[in-house]
mmCIF file of C-alpha atoms in Angstrom:
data_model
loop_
_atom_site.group_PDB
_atom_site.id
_atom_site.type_symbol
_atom_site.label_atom_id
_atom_site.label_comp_id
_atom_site.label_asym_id
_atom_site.label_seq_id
_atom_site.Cartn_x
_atom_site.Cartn_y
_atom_site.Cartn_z
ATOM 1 C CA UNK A 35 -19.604 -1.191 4.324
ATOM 2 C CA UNK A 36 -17.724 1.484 6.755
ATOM 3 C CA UNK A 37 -15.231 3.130 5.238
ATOM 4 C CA UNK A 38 -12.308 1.670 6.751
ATOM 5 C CA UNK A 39 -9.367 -0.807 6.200
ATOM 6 C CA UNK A 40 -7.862 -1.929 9.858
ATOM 7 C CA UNK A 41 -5.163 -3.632 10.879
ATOM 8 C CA UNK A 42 -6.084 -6.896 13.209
ATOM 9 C CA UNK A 43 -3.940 -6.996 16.853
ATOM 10 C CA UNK A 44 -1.810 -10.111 16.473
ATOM 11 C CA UNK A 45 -1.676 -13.574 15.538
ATOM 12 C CA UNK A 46 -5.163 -14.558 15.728
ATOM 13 C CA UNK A 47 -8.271 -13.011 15.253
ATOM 14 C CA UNK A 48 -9.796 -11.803 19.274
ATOM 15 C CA UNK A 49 -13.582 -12.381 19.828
ATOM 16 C CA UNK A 50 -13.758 -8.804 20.334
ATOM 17 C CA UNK A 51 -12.418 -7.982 16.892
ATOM 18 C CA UNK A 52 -14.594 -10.726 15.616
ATOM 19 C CA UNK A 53 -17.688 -9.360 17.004
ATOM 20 C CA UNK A 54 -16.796 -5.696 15.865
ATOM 21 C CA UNK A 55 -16.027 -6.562 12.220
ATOM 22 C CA UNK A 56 -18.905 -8.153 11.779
ATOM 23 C CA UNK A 57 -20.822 -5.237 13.269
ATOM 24 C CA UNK A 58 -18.747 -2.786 11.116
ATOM 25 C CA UNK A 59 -18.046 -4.446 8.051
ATOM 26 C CA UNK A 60 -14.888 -2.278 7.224
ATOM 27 C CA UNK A 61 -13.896 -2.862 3.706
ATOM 28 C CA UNK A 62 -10.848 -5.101 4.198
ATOM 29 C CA UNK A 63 -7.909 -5.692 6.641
ATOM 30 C CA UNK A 64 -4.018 -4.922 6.363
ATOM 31 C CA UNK A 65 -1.622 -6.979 8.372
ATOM 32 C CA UNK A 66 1.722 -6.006 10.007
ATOM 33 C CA UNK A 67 4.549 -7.853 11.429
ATOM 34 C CA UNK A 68 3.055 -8.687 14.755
ATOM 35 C CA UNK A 69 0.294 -10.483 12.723
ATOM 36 C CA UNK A 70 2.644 -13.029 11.316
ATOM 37 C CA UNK A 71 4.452 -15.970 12.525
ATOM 38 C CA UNK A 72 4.113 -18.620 9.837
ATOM 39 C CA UNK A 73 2.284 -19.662 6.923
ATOM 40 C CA UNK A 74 -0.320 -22.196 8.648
ATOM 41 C CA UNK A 75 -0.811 -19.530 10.878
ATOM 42 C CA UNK A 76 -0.969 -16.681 8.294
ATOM 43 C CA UNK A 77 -3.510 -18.631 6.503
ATOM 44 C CA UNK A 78 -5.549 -19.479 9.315
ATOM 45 C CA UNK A 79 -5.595 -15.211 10.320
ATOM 46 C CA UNK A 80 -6.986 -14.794 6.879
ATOM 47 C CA UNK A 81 -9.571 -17.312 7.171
ATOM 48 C CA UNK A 82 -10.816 -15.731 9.818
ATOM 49 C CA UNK A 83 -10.625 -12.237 8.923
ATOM 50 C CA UNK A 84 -12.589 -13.022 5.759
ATOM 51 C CA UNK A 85 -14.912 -15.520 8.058
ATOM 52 C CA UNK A 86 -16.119 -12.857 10.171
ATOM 53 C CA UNK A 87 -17.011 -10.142 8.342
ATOM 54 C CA UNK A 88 -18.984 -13.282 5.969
ATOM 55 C CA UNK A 89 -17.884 -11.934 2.303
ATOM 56 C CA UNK A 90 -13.825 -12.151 0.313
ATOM 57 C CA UNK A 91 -12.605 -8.608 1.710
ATOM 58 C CA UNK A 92 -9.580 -7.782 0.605
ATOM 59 C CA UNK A 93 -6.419 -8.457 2.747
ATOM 60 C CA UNK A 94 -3.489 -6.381 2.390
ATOM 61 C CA UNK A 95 0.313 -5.724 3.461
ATOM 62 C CA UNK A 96 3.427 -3.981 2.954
ATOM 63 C CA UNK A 97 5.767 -6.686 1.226
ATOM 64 C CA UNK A 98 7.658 -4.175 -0.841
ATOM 65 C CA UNK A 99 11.053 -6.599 -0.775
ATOM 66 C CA UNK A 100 13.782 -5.156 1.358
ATOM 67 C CA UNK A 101 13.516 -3.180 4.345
ATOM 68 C CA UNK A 102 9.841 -2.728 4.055
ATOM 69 C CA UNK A 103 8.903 -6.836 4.353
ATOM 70 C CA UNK A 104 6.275 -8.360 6.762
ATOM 71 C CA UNK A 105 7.173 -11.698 6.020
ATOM 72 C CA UNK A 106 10.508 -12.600 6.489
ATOM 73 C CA UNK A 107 12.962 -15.235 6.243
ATOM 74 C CA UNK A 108 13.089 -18.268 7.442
ATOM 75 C CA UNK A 109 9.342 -18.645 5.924
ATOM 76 C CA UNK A 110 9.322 -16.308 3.081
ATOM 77 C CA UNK A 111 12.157 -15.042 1.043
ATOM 78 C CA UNK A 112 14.397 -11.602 1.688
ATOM 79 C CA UNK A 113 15.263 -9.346 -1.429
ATOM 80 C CA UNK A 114 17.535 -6.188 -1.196
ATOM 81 C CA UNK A 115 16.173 -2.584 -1.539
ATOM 82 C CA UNK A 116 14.346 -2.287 -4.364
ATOM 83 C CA UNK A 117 16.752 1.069 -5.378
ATOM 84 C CA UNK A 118 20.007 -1.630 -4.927
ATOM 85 C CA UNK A 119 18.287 -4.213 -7.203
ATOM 86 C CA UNK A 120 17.648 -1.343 -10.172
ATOM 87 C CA UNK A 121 20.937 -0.327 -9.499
ATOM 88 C CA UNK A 122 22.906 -4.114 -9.640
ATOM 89 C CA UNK A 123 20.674 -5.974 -12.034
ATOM 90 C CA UNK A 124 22.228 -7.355 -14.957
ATOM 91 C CA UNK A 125 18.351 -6.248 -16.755
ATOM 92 C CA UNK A 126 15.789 -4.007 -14.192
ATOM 93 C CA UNK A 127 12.599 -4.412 -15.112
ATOM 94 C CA UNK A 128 12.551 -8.221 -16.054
ATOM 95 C CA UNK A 129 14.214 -9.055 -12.431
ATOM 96 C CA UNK A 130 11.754 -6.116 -10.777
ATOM 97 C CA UNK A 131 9.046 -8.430 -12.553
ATOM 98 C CA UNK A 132 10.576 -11.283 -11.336
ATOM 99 C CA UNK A 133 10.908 -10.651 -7.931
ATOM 100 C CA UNK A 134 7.205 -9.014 -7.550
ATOM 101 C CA UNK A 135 6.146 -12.226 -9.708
ATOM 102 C CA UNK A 136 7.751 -13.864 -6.681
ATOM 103 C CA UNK A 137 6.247 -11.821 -4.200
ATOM 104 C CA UNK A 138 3.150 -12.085 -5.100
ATOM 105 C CA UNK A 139 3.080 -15.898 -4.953
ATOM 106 C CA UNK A 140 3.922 -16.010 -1.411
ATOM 107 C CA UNK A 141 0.940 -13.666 -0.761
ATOM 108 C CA UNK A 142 -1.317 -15.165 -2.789
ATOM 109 C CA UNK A 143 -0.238 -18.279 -1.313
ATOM 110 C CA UNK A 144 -1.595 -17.313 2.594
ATOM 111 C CA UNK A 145 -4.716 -15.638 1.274
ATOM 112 C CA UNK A 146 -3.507 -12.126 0.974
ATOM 113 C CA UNK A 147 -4.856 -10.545 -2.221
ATOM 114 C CA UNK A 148 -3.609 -6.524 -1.632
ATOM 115 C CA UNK A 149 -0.145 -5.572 -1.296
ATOM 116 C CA UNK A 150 0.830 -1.389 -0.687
ATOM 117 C CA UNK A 151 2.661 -1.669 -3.836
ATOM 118 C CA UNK A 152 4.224 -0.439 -6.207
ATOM 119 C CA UNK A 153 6.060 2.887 -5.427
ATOM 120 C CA UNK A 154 5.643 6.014 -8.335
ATOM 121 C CA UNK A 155 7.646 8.478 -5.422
ATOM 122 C CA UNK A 156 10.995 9.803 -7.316
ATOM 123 C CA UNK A 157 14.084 9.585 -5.343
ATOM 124 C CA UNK A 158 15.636 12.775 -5.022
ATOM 125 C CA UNK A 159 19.594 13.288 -3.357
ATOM 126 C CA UNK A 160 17.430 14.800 -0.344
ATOM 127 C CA UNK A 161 14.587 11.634 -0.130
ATOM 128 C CA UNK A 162 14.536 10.813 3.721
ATOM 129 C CA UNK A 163 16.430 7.271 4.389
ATOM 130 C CA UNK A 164 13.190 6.005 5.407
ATOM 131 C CA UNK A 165 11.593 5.896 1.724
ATOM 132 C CA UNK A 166 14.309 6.594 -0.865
ATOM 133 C CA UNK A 167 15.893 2.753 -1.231
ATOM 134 C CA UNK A 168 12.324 1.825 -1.443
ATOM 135 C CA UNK A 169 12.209 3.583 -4.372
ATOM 136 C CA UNK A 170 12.790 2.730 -8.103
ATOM 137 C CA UNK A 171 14.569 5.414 -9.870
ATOM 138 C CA UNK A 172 15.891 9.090 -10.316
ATOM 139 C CA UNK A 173 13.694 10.147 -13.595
ATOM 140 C CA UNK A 174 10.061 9.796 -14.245
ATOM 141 C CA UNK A 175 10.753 7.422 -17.182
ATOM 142 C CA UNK A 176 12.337 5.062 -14.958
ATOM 143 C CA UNK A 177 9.644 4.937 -12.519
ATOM 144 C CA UNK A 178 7.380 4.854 -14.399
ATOM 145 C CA UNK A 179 8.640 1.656 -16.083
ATOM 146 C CA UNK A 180 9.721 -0.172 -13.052
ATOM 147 C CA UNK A 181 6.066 0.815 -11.381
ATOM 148 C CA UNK A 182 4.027 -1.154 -14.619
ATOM 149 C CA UNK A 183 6.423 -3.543 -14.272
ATOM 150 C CA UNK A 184 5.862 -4.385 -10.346
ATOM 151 C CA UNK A 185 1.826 -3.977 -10.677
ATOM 152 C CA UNK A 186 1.661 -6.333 -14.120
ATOM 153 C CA UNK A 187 3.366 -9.040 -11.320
ATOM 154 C CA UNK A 188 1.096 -8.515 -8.699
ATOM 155 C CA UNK A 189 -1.679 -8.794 -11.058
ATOM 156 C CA UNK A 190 -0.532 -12.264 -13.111
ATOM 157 C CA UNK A 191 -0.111 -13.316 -9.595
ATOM 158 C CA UNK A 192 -3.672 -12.858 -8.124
ATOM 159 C CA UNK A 193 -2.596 -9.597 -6.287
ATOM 160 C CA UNK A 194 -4.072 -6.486 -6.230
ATOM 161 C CA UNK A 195 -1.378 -3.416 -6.709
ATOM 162 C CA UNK A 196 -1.815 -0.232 -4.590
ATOM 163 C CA UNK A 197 -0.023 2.668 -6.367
ATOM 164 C CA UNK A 198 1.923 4.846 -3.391
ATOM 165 C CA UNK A 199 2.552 7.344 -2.596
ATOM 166 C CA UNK A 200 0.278 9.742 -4.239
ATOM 167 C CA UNK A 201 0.853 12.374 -5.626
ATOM 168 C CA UNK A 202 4.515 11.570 -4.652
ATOM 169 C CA UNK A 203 6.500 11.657 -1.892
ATOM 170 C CA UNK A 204 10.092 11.585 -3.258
ATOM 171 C CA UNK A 205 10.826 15.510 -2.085
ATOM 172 C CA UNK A 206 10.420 15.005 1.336
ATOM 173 C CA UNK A 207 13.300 15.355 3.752
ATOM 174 C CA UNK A 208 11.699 14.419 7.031
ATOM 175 C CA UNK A 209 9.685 10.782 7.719
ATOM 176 C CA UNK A 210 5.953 11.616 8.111
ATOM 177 C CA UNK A 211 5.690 8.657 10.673
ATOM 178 C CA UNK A 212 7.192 11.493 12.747
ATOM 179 C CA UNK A 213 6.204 14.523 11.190
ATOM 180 C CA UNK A 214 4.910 16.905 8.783
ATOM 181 C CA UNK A 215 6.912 16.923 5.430
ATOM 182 C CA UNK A 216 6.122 20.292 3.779
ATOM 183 C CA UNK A 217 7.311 20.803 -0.307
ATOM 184 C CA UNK A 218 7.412 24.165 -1.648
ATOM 185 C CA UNK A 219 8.564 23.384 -5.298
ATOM 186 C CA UNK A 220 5.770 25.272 -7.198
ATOM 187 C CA UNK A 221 2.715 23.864 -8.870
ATOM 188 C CA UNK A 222 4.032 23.510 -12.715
ATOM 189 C CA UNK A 223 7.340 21.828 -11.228
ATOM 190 C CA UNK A 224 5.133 19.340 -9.590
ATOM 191 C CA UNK A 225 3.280 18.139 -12.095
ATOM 192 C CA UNK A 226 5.777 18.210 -14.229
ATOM 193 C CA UNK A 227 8.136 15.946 -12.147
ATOM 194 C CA UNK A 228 6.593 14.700 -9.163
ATOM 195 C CA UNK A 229 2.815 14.376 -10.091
ATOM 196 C CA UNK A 230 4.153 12.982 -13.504
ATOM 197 C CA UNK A 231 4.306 9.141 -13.115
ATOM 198 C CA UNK A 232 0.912 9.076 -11.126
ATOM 199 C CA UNK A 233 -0.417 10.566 -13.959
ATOM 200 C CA UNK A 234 0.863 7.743 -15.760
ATOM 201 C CA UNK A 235 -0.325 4.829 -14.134
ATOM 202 C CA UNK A 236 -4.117 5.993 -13.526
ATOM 203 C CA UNK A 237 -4.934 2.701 -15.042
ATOM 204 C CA UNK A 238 -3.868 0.722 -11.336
ATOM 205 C CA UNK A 239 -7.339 0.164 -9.245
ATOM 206 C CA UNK A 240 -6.126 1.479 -5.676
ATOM 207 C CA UNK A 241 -4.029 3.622 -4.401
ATOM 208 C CA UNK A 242 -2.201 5.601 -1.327
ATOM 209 C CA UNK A 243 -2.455 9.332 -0.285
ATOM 210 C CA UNK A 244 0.898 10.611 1.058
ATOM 211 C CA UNK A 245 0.567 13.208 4.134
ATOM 212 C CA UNK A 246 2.949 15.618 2.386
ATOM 213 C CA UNK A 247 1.980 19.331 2.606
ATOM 214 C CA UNK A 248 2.530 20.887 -1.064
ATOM 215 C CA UNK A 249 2.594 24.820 -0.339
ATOM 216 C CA UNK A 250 1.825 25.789 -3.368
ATOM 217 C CA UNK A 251 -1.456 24.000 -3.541
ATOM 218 C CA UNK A 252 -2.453 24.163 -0.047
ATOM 219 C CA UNK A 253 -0.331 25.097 2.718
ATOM 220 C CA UNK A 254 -3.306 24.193 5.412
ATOM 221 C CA UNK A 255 -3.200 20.939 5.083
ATOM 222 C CA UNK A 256 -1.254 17.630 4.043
ATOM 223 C CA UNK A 257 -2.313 15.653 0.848
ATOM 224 C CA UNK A 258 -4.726 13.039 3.228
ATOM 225 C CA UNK A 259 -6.464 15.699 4.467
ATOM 226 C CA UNK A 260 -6.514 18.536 1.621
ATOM 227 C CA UNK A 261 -9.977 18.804 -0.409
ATOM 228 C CA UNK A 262 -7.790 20.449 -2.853
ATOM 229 C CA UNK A 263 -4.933 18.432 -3.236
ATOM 230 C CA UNK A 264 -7.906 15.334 -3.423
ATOM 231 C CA UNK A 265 -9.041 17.380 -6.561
ATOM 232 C CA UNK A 266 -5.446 17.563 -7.816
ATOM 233 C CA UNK A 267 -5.454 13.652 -8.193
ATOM 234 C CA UNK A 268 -8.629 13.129 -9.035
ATOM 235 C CA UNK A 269 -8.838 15.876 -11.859
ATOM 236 C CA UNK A 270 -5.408 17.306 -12.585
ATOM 237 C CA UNK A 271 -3.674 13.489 -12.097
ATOM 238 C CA UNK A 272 -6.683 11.711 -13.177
ATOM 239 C CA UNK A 273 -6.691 9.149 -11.026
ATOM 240 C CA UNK A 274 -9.932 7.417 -10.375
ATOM 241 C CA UNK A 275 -9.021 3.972 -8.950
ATOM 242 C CA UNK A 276 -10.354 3.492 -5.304
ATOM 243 C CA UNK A 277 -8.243 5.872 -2.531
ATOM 244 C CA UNK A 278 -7.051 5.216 1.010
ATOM 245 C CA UNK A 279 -5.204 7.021 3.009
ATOM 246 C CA UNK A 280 -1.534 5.960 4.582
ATOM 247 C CA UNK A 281 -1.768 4.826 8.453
ATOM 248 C CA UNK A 282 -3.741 7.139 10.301
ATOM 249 C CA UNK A 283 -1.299 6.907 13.109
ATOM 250 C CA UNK A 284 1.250 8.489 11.881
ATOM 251 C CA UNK A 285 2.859 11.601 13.662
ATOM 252 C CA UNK A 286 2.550 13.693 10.050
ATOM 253 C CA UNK A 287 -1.538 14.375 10.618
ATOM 254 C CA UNK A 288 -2.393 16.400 13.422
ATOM 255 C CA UNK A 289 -5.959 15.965 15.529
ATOM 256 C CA UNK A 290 -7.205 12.565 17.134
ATOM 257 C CA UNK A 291 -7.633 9.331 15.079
ATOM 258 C CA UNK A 292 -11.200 10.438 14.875
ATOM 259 C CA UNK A 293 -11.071 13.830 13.691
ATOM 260 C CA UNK A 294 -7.962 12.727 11.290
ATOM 261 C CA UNK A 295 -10.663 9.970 10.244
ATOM 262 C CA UNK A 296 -13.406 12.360 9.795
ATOM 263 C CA UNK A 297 -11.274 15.222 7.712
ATOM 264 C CA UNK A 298 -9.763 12.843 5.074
ATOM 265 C CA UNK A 299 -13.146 11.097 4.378
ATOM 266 C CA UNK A 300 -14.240 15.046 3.828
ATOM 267 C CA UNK A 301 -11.798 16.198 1.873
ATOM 268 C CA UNK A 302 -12.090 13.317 -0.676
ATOM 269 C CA UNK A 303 -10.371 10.118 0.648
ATOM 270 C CA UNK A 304 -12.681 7.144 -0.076
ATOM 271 C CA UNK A 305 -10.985 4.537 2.234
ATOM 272 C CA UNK A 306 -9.363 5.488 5.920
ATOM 273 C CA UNK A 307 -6.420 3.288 7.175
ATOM 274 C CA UNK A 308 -5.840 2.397 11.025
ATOM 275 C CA UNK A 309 -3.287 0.135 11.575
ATOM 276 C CA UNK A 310 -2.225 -0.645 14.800
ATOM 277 C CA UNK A 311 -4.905 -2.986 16.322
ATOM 278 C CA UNK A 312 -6.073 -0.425 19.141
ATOM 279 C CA UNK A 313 -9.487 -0.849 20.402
ATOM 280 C CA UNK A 314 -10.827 2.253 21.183
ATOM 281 C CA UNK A 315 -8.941 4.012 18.582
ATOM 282 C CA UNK A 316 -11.425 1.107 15.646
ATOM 283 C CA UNK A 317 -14.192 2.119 17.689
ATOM 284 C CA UNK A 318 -13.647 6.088 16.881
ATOM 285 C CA UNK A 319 -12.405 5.609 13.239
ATOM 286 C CA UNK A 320 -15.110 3.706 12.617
ATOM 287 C CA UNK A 321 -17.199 6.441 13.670
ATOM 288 C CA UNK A 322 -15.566 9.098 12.497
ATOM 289 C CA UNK A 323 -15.548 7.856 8.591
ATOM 290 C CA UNK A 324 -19.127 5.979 8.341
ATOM 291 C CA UNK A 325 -20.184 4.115 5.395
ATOM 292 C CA UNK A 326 -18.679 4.185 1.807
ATOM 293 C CA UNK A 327 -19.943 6.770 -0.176
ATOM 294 C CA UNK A 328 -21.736 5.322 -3.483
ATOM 295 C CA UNK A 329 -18.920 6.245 -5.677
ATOM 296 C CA UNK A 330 -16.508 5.042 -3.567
ATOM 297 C CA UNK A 331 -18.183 1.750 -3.080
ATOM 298 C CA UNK A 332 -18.047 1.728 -7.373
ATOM 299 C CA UNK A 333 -14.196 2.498 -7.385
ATOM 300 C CA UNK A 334 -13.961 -0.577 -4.641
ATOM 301 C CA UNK A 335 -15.917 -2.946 -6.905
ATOM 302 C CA UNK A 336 -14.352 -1.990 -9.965
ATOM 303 C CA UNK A 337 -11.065 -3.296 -8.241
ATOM 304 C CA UNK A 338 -11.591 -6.282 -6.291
ATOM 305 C CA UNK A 339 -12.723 -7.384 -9.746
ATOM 306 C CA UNK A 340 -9.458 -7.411 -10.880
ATOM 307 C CA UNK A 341 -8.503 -9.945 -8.392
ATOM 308 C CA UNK A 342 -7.968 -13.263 -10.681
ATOM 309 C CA UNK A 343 -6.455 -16.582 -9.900
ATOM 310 C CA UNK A 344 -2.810 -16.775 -10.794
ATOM 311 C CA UNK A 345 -1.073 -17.547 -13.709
ATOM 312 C CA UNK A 346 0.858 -20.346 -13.733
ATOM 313 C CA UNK A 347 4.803 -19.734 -12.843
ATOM 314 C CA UNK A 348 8.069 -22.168 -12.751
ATOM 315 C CA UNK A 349 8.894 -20.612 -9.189
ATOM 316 C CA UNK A 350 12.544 -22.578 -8.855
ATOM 317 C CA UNK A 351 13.172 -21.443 -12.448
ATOM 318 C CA UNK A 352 11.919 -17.576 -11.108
ATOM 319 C CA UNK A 353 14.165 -18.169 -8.389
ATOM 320 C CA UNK A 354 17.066 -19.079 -10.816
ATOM 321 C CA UNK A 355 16.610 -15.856 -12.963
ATOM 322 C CA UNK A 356 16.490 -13.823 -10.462
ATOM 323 C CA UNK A 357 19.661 -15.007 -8.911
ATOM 324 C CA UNK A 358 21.366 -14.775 -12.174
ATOM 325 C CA UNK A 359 20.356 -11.269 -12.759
ATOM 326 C CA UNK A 360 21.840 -10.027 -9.487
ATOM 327 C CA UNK A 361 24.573 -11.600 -10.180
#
């Protein structure tokens, strides 16, 4: 299998995608907004997906709840920021269970069986708006907590969890889907605070690099792309569970697709991203990241079996809790 997750164009699956898949074989597929219209249509896209490359990949999304949703009302349900909910809950972790309990349902439900969940970043008074109501909580405890919490959900409910954004991302004060956040707390503070809850929750099976320069470590190069910052979570975190890097596209890496591609697969990532459906830009990052490498391909086994078929829920009665929680 190439080592590569990519995000379809739209709402149905092209004949050129389906010929290059197949060809490929890229691990699995994420999906965005402009791949979703409805669940009969949702359903159908992951038929297909799975149809052409001939085996279960895994599908995945962001459905955090909040502002970071792909499916959206009228179809699926809408939940406030996941830092409002800890915040107004009458208990936070049982109605953070609920509501990824619920989440995961609706997933499960149109044959996705990944979502780019749950969030071990620490919100900090200078987070950038983009990410800090996304997050859970001030203190590592907190997150910590609220992170188990979310991937136990995703798991009862036939979803796989992908721990983000490691090794944290809560410092940064500028959006990496523009540019380069750079942190230069030094190393004992970071693993002490921000490394901390990763370190904690080694036990999820995938997980997300943030591009996130940490000075003190390596001031060269962001997190993605850092051979040493890849042996900070694989030794000094101890994370082992299968790693992908955050969208390729984003403005934070520097270089084309390709040679962003080429320099995270060196420095350590297992799995490259690409999400926005270009053409030519598959065709390079392809390429660029060739197949899995044999330990990678042992972290990717080791977590699609953990996909199991749901538990059975009382989803009105979910519903109900949920509303009485919040009040």
């Amino acid at each position: 299998m190439n080592a590569t997750i990519f995000g379809p164009e739209g709402l149905e699956i092209t004949d050129w995608e389906r010929v290059f898949f197949r060809e490929v074989q890229p691990l699995g597929f994420i999906l965005f907004a402009r791949n979703i219209d409805n669940p009969d249509q949702l359903r159908r896209l992951t038929h297909s997906l799975r149809e052409a490359v001939q085996r279960d990949a895994p599908i995945l999304i962001d459905q955090e709840g909040g502002r970071v949703q792909r499916m959206r009302a009228p179809h699926w349900r809408e939940y406030p920021p996941a830092l409002d909910q800890m915040a107004r809950a009458s208990d936070p972790l049982r109605a953070h269970w609920v509501r990824n309990r619920l989440i995961a349902a609706e997933l499960h439900d149109v044959g996705i069986d990944a979502n780019c969940a749950p969030l071990a970043d620490i919100a900090e008074e200078a987070t950038h708006p983009v990410l800090k109501n996304r997050l859970y909580g001030y203190d590592v405890e907190t997150v910590v907590a609220a992170a188990k919490v979310c991937a136990d959900a995703h798991l009862a409910g036939g979803v796989l969890p992908i721990l983000k954004h490691i090794p944290g991302y809560g410092r940064a004060a500028v959006d990496s889907h523009k540019d380069l956040p750079r942190v230069d707390a030094p190393g004992a503070e970071l693993d002490a605070w921000d490394f901390a809850p990763f370190a904690a929750l080694t036990d999820i099976p995938m997980g997300m690099t943030a591009h996130i320069v940490f000075s003190d470590i390596d001031a060269s190069a962001p997190a993605t792309t850092s051979a040493r910052m890849m042996e900070v979570i694989r030794s000094d975190i101890g994370f082992d569970g299968l790693l992908m890097t955050d969208d390729l596209s984003m403005a934070a890496l520097s270089g084309t697709v390709a040679e962003r591609a080429a320099a995270s697969i060196g420095a350590g990532c297992d799995i490259v991203l690409h999400c926005n459906g270009d053409a030519g830009e598959m065709r390079a990052v392809a390429a660029a990241s060739g197949d899995m490498t044999p330990a990678a391909v042992i972290r990717a086994n080791r977590a699609l079996a953990m996909r199991k078929n749901p538990v059975n829920i009382d989803i009105p009665a979910l519903e109900a809790e949920l509303a009485r929680h919040l009040g």
